[in-house]
Tab-separated table of C-alpha atoms and ligand atoms in Angstrom:
chain	number	residue	atom	x	y	z
A	191	MET	CA	125.262	75.826	71.952
A	192	ASN	CA	121.883	77.150	71.304
A	193	PRO	CA	119.418	77.207	74.230
A	194	VAL	CA	116.561	74.624	74.494
A	195	GLU	CA	113.433	76.493	76.205
A	196	ILE	CA	110.927	74.158	77.830
A	197	VAL	CA	107.634	75.823	78.022
A	198	SER	CA	106.248	74.444	81.265
A	199	HIS	CA	103.426	76.729	81.650
A	200	PRO	CA	100.315	74.936	83.194
A	201	LEU	CA	98.024	75.658	80.212
A	202	ALA	CA	100.548	74.285	77.643
A	203	GLN	CA	101.318	71.115	79.719
A	204	ARG	CA	97.691	70.477	79.799
A	205	HIS	CA	97.382	70.568	76.352
A	206	LEU	CA	100.545	68.184	75.796
A	207	THR	CA	98.755	65.768	78.246
A	208	ALA	CA	95.776	65.520	76.074
A	209	LEU	CA	97.959	65.332	72.805
A	210	ARG	CA	99.614	62.298	74.679
A	211	ASP	CA	96.471	60.614	75.570
A	212	ALA	CA	95.774	57.759	73.044
A	213	GLU	CA	92.059	58.013	73.414
A	214	THR	CA	92.124	61.829	72.171
A	215	PRO	CA	89.861	61.426	69.079
A	216	THR	CA	91.394	63.652	65.831
A	217	GLU	CA	89.039	66.674	66.102
A	218	ARG	CA	90.118	67.168	69.869
A	219	PHE	CA	94.128	66.204	68.841
A	220	ALA	CA	93.683	69.008	66.386
A	221	TRP	CA	92.473	71.532	68.861
A	222	HIS	CA	94.898	70.960	71.604
A	223	LEU	CA	97.903	70.976	68.706
A	224	ASN	CA	96.738	74.469	67.729
A	225	ARG	CA	96.302	75.900	71.342
A	226	LEU	CA	99.684	74.516	72.380
A	227	ALA	CA	101.300	75.787	68.997
A	228	GLU	CA	100.029	79.171	70.087
A	229	LEU	CA	101.765	79.040	73.572
A	230	LEU	CA	105.107	77.556	72.134
A	231	PHE	CA	104.987	80.218	69.281
A	232	LEU	CA	104.417	83.121	71.902
A	233	GLU	CA	107.496	82.093	73.778
A	234	ALA	CA	109.471	81.346	70.802
A	235	SER	CA	108.972	84.982	69.238
A	236	ARG	CA	109.494	86.655	72.752
A	237	ASP	CA	112.753	88.223	71.289
A	238	LEU	CA	111.525	89.382	67.903
A	239	PRO	CA	113.086	92.949	67.321
A	240	VAL	CA	110.426	95.679	67.350
A	241	GLU	CA	110.459	99.352	66.342
A	242	GLU	CA	108.804	101.982	67.952
A	243	VAL	CA	105.933	104.093	66.262
A	244	PRO	CA	103.718	106.693	67.079
A	245	VAL	CA	99.993	105.923	67.738
A	246	LYS	CA	96.957	108.202	68.378
A	247	THR	CA	94.562	106.907	70.538
A	248	PRO	CA	91.310	108.660	70.816
A	249	LEU	CA	92.416	110.770	73.702
A	250	ALA	CA	96.371	111.304	73.006
A	251	GLU	CA	99.293	110.433	71.102
A	252	THR	CA	101.486	107.625	72.848
A	253	GLU	CA	104.309	105.270	71.391
A	254	GLY	CA	103.510	101.777	70.363
A	255	VAL	CA	105.494	99.017	68.663
A	256	ARG	CA	105.636	97.099	65.143
A	257	LEU	CA	107.725	94.148	64.085
A	258	ALA	CA	111.030	95.514	62.815
A	259	LYS	CA	111.490	92.424	60.570
A	260	PRO	CA	109.473	90.583	57.895
A	261	VAL	CA	108.415	87.105	59.435
A	262	VAL	CA	108.613	83.775	57.757
A	263	LEU	CA	106.959	80.424	59.031
A	264	CYS	CA	107.934	77.230	57.580
A	265	PRO	CA	106.360	73.817	58.317
A	266	ILE	CA	107.766	70.636	57.661
A	267	LEU	CA	105.127	68.786	55.743
A	268	ARG	CA	102.958	67.149	56.919
A	269	ALA	CA	102.578	67.377	60.509
A	270	GLY	CA	103.973	71.053	60.911
A	271	LEU	CA	100.855	72.314	59.534
A	272	GLY	CA	99.235	71.592	62.675
A	273	LEU	CA	101.404	74.328	64.183
A	274	LEU	CA	101.207	76.560	61.171
A	275	ASP	CA	97.340	76.407	61.313
A	276	ALA	CA	97.386	78.050	64.650
A	277	VAL	CA	100.530	80.129	64.153
A	278	ARG	CA	99.559	81.990	61.043
A	279	PRO	CA	96.469	83.900	62.591
A	280	MET	CA	98.809	85.422	65.085
A	281	VAL	CA	101.250	86.932	62.254
A	282	PRO	CA	98.927	87.427	59.421
A	283	GLU	CA	101.435	89.372	57.632
A	284	ALA	CA	104.151	86.422	57.643
A	285	ARG	CA	105.018	84.888	54.269
A	286	VAL	CA	104.999	81.001	54.316
A	287	ALA	CA	107.730	78.493	53.495
A	288	HIS	CA	107.135	74.613	52.898
A	289	ILE	CA	109.672	72.098	53.554
A	290	GLY	CA	108.504	68.406	52.487
A	291	LEU	CA	110.114	65.646	54.502
A	292	ALA	CA	109.042	61.948	55.021
A	293	ARG	CA	111.035	59.497	57.096
A	294	ASP	CA	111.936	56.352	55.435
A	295	GLU	CA	109.787	53.856	57.660
A	296	THR	CA	112.990	51.648	58.054
A	297	THR	CA	115.831	53.630	58.367
A	298	ALA	CA	113.997	56.667	59.997
A	299	GLU	CA	116.125	58.772	57.478
A	300	ALA	CA	114.268	61.877	56.221
A	301	HIS	CA	113.875	62.520	52.526
A	302	SER	CA	112.983	65.633	50.719
A	303	TYR	CA	109.938	65.504	48.640
A	304	TYR	CA	109.205	69.330	48.311
A	305	ALA	CA	110.445	72.770	49.055
A	306	LYS	CA	109.246	76.388	48.448
A	307	PHE	CA	110.371	79.489	50.046
A	308	PRO	CA	109.452	83.322	49.576
A	309	ASP	CA	111.706	85.856	48.431
A	310	GLY	CA	113.560	87.841	51.493
A	311	MET	CA	114.557	84.668	53.423
A	312	ALA	CA	118.113	86.577	54.417
A	313	GLU	CA	116.116	89.468	55.773
A	314	ALA	CA	113.469	87.537	57.833
A	315	GLU	CA	112.633	85.997	61.115
A	316	VAL	CA	112.268	82.519	60.226
A	317	PHE	CA	110.422	79.784	62.347
A	318	LEU	CA	110.595	76.076	61.411
A	319	LEU	CA	107.561	74.658	62.733
A	320	ASP	CA	107.414	70.531	63.038
A	321	PRO	CA	105.554	69.094	66.159
A	322	MET	CA	108.093	66.096	66.710
A	323	LEU	CA	112.051	66.202	67.403
A	324	ALA	CA	113.039	62.587	67.119
A	325	THR	CA	116.178	61.522	65.468
A	326	GLY	CA	116.570	65.053	64.534
A	327	GLY	CA	117.052	63.990	60.931
A	328	SER	CA	113.878	66.278	59.711
A	329	ALA	CA	114.840	69.232	61.583
A	330	VAL	CA	118.411	69.268	60.776
A	331	GLU	CA	117.578	68.865	57.374
A	332	GLY	CA	114.918	71.670	57.455
A	333	VAL	CA	117.222	74.167	58.950
A	334	ARG	CA	119.800	72.988	56.305
A	335	GLN	CA	117.187	73.763	53.553
A	336	LEU	CA	116.410	77.309	54.842
A	337	GLN	CA	119.960	78.298	55.253
A	338	ALA	CA	120.649	77.494	51.519
A	339	ALA	CA	117.259	79.395	50.617
A	340	GLY	CA	119.114	82.203	52.586
A	341	ALA	CA	117.791	82.376	55.979
A	342	THR	CA	120.044	83.811	58.675
A	343	SER	CA	117.865	84.165	61.622
A	344	ILE	CA	115.949	80.609	62.518
A	345	ARG	CA	114.158	79.279	65.396
A	346	PHE	CA	112.871	75.837	65.720
A	347	VAL	CA	109.489	74.960	67.282
A	348	CYS	CA	108.396	71.389	68.292
A	349	VAL	CA	105.927	69.765	70.640
A	350	VAL	CA	107.909	66.762	72.065
A	351	SER	CA	111.410	66.487	71.768
A	352	CYS	CA	114.081	63.813	73.233
A	353	PRO	CA	117.792	63.903	73.818
A	354	GLN	CA	119.118	62.384	70.621
A	355	GLY	CA	117.248	64.617	68.653
A	356	ILE	CA	118.402	67.445	70.525
A	357	GLU	CA	121.940	66.557	70.541
A	358	ALA	CA	121.881	65.942	66.676
A	359	PHE	CA	120.289	69.212	65.921
A	360	GLN	CA	122.379	71.275	68.332
A	361	LYS	CA	125.528	69.503	66.477
A	362	ALA	CA	124.337	70.457	63.163
A	363	HIS	CA	123.038	73.803	64.056
A	364	PRO	CA	124.544	75.264	67.018
A	365	GLY	CA	123.024	78.546	66.635
A	366	VAL	CA	119.403	77.882	66.145
A	367	PRO	CA	117.498	77.942	69.549
A	368	ILE	CA	114.560	75.299	70.255
A	369	THR	CA	111.391	75.883	71.958
A	370	THR	CA	109.473	72.764	72.896
A	371	ALA	CA	106.913	71.396	75.495
A	372	ALA	CA	108.850	68.535	76.500
A	373	VAL	CA	112.133	66.487	76.552
A	374	ASP	CA	111.040	62.890	76.609
A	375	ALA	CA	112.918	59.948	77.632
A	376	GLY	CA	113.986	58.618	74.305
A	377	LEU	CA	113.567	56.578	71.015
A	378	ASN	CA	112.123	53.205	70.583
A	379	LEU	CA	113.322	50.820	68.122
A	380	GLN	CA	111.070	52.540	65.340
A	381	SER	CA	112.746	55.928	66.296
A	382	TYR	CA	109.378	57.101	67.870
A	383	ILE	CA	109.626	59.036	70.684
A	384	VAL	CA	108.917	57.411	74.097
A	385	PRO	CA	106.276	58.203	75.774
A	386	GLY	CA	105.788	60.805	73.059
A	387	LEU	CA	102.205	61.013	71.467
A	388	GLY	CA	102.445	58.526	68.457
A	389	ASP	CA	102.485	59.687	65.091
A	390	ALA	CA	101.767	63.335	65.254
A	391	GLY	CA	100.790	63.610	61.192
A	392	ASP	CA	98.413	60.625	61.389
A	393	ARG	CA	96.799	61.809	64.500
A	394	TYR	CA	96.218	65.399	63.418
A	395	PHE	CA	94.735	64.419	59.847
A	396	GLY	CA	93.163	61.350	60.962
A	397	THR	CA	95.058	58.856	58.865
B	631	PRP	C1	107.415	63.259	61.425
B	631	PRP	C2	107.400	64.420	62.137
B	631	PRP	C3	109.054	65.104	61.860
B	631	PRP	C4	109.621	63.910	61.706
B	631	PRP	C5	110.306	63.644	63.185
B	631	PRP	O1	107.095	63.271	60.311
B	631	PRP	O2	106.441	65.192	61.828
B	631	PRP	O3	108.718	65.562	60.823
B	631	PRP	O4	108.638	62.545	61.916
B	631	PRP	O5	111.303	62.566	63.106
B	631	PRP	P1	112.901	62.851	62.809
B	631	PRP	O6	113.487	63.650	63.995
B	631	PRP	O7	113.197	61.372	63.194
B	631	PRP	O8	113.315	63.124	61.522
B	631	PRP	P2	106.928	62.082	59.217
B	631	PRP	O9	108.220	61.791	58.334
B	631	PRP	O10	106.409	60.843	59.761
B	631	PRP	O11	105.971	62.916	58.206
B	631	PRP	P3	104.475	63.194	58.164
B	631	PRP	O12	104.617	64.667	58.740
B	631	PRP	O13	104.081	63.494	57.095
B	631	PRP	O14	103.595	62.226	58.887
B	632	URA	N1	107.289	61.310	64.183
B	632	URA	C1	106.144	61.338	64.642
B	632	URA	O1	105.262	61.903	64.159
B	632	URA	N2	106.210	60.725	66.386
B	632	URA	C2	107.473	60.374	66.689
B	632	URA	O2	107.514	59.948	67.811
B	632	URA	C3	108.598	60.118	65.806
B	632	URA	C4	108.529	60.872	64.667
């Protein structure tokens, strides 16, 4: 079964608390989401393969490293953009894929409305980015689309998850690791995570 890594670092949990707070205004919500995304990505990318390269400092030659494989970042539109905005400057050479999914407000089923992938998906280390893992429908479909586009090495990064979403995701994609800041208690009748942080996309974009 794929591992679920919970990033319990105090700085991460402090950002998460600000995101949960219903009084946090859009501009602060966006700032905290961006900062938390950096910390989550740092952990999610910890095992990226590297290769040694020689480097000349002003004083001597020594060994350094570079990423051994290309990186593809893939936000699930729209809220995943809140993670991409922060992560992209950390790996500026990364290509960016996009998957557009919207949950039906009644059934909570994820419907696909957009997808675009760069070349070379099969060789890349791919990070699927979405702040919320609720029923799991969006993340499950996101990974399915990435695999259909050729991706073989995929990691999923989210801010808040819950047992239902994790179970659905692990069942569908047992090989894909999850990095998250929290596993919350569960879902309400509208399939929102409780306690959660509300509608991530609305809060990030102020809609
Ligand atoms: C939210 C969120 C995830 C999805 C999670 O997106 O960003 O993509 O719900 O729910 P699930 O695990 O039950 O699929 P939403 O469909 O609200 O679209 P948005 O990002 O455009 O607001
Ligand atoms: N999407 C969100 O933005 N929040 C939730 O709690 C569930 C799905």
